[in-house]
Amino acid sequence: MKGKMKAIVKNEAGAGAVLKEVKIPEVGPHDVLVEAEAVSICGTDLHIYNWDNWSANRIKPPLIIGHEIAGKIVEVGGEVEGWKVGDYVSVECHKICGQCYQCRTGQAHLCRNYSILGVDFDGVFADYVRVPATNLWRNKESLPSEVASLQDPIGNAVLTTLSHDISTKTVIVMGCGAIGMFCVGIAAAVGAEKIYAVDVNDYRLGIAEKMGAAVVINALRTDVVDAIMEDTGGEGVDILLEMSGNAVALKNGLKLVKNGGSVSLLSVYPEEVCIDLSNDVVFKGLTIKGITGRRMWDTWYKTAALLNSGSLDVSPIITHKLPMERFEEGFQAMNAGECGKVILYP
Ligand SMILES: [Zn+2]
Ligand SMILES: [Zn+2]
């Protein structure tokens, strides 16, 4: 397809982004062109928009940002099989090598040579997006595009939450950004006994409550360890899902997990974290799992099943729906912490 399109571009090193006209990307033999119906803003996009240290070291402007999308295929590369114009799709944002040890042993989400859509090559905040066909996920027609665009981050939450035998168990979700909110909903959907949600933002805790948290705790006002120990009769909880990125929250969380309990860590910590490994992990016999990406494609099947069956309703988390022209408002809401997920419509 020839012509121009609108896209949100990180034009130069520094804060901000611009909406501008660029060329519609040319499709290679193994790619498809997707017309975006809905895209959503991720924390990663906010890092790039704000131009923090990580972005300054990783991003090479000019770059179209964004990686969470739902849309329809409008063009198919010559060598692509199994996809056609009109197919309704979402996209796994990790482009993998297919050759490394991890890719060849069923752990492609841990590929050693991966690159990321909207980070290492042009992303989805645009009218049209070029995507390798191997990264496509087929959506059910009945799934609304704003929900379908969220499967990438919901997938992070699904992998985090379902890494443990969570049904009938007590759970702490530490940090209620969007992925924490999704984790609360997923834990509730699969029958967790009781979910504790912890954050420092009442707006986010309000959404966590709507998603199924029985107890919400603002760590600025309440001693988290005392409160949860008291509520559990001194027993603690079975499972900790840590996504606050805050060292104190992690330390408190580890103290609250029962002996023999388990932990998922999805956070990125700004600095090295010092924890009492002997007392808080070893002697308690904890199992700790680091989480990155989504299992391809096991996590996507589980995510779609939760959404298509209706057992996971993410509508309380979708707090902003904006035309792409108003993207600045979306980034401002995210910087203020006064939002769940922000959807943009190209
Ligand atoms: Zn994302
Ligand atoms: Zn690989």
PDB file of N, CA, C and O and ligand atoms in Angstrom, residues 42 44 67-68 152-153 341, ligand 1:
ATOM      1  N   CYS A  42       1.321   1.670  27.036  1.00  0.00           N
ATOM      2  CA  CYS A  42       1.961   0.801  28.028  1.00  0.00           C
ATOM      3  C   CYS A  42       2.926   1.639  28.869  1.00  0.00           C
ATOM      4  O   CYS A  42       3.350   2.711  28.456  1.00  0.00           O
ATOM      5  N   THR A  44       5.932   1.007  29.185  1.00  0.00           N
ATOM      6  CA  THR A  44       7.139   1.118  28.370  1.00  0.00           C
ATOM      7  C   THR A  44       7.078   2.368  27.489  1.00  0.00           C
ATOM      8  O   THR A  44       8.063   3.093  27.334  1.00  0.00           O
ATOM      9  N   HIS A  67       3.156  -0.749  21.179  1.00  0.00           N
ATOM     10  CA  HIS A  67       3.231  -2.167  20.793  1.00  0.00           C
ATOM     11  C   HIS A  67       1.949  -2.943  21.098  1.00  0.00           C
ATOM     12  O   HIS A  67       1.866  -4.126  20.817  1.00  0.00           O
ATOM     13  N   GLU A  68       0.932  -2.281  21.702  1.00  0.00           N
ATOM     14  CA  GLU A  68      -0.297  -3.001  22.057  1.00  0.00           C
ATOM     15  C   GLU A  68      -1.372  -2.622  21.046  1.00  0.00           C
ATOM     16  O   GLU A  68      -1.759  -1.462  20.956  1.00  0.00           O
ATOM     17  N   ASP A 152      -1.591  -8.178  25.126  1.00  0.00           N
ATOM     18  CA  ASP A 152      -0.153  -8.219  25.418  1.00  0.00           C
ATOM     19  C   ASP A 152       0.093  -7.977  26.920  1.00  0.00           C
ATOM     20  O   ASP A 152       0.663  -8.834  27.603  1.00  0.00           O
ATOM     21  N   PRO A 153      -0.379  -6.856  27.511  1.00  0.00           N
ATOM     22  CA  PRO A 153      -0.166  -6.687  28.955  1.00  0.00           C
ATOM     23  C   PRO A 153      -0.990  -7.651  29.812  1.00  0.00           C
ATOM     24  O   PRO A 153      -0.517  -8.084  30.869  1.00  0.00           O
ATOM     25  N   LYS A 341      -5.957   1.729  31.987  1.00  0.00           N
ATOM     26  CA  LYS A 341      -5.363   1.699  30.655  1.00  0.00           C
ATOM     27  C   LYS A 341      -5.954   2.796  29.787  1.00  0.00           C
ATOM     28  O   LYS A 341      -7.163   3.069  29.831  1.00  0.00           O
TER      29      LYS A 341
HETATM   30 ZN    ZN B   1       3.002  -3.226  26.917  1.00  0.00          ZN
END
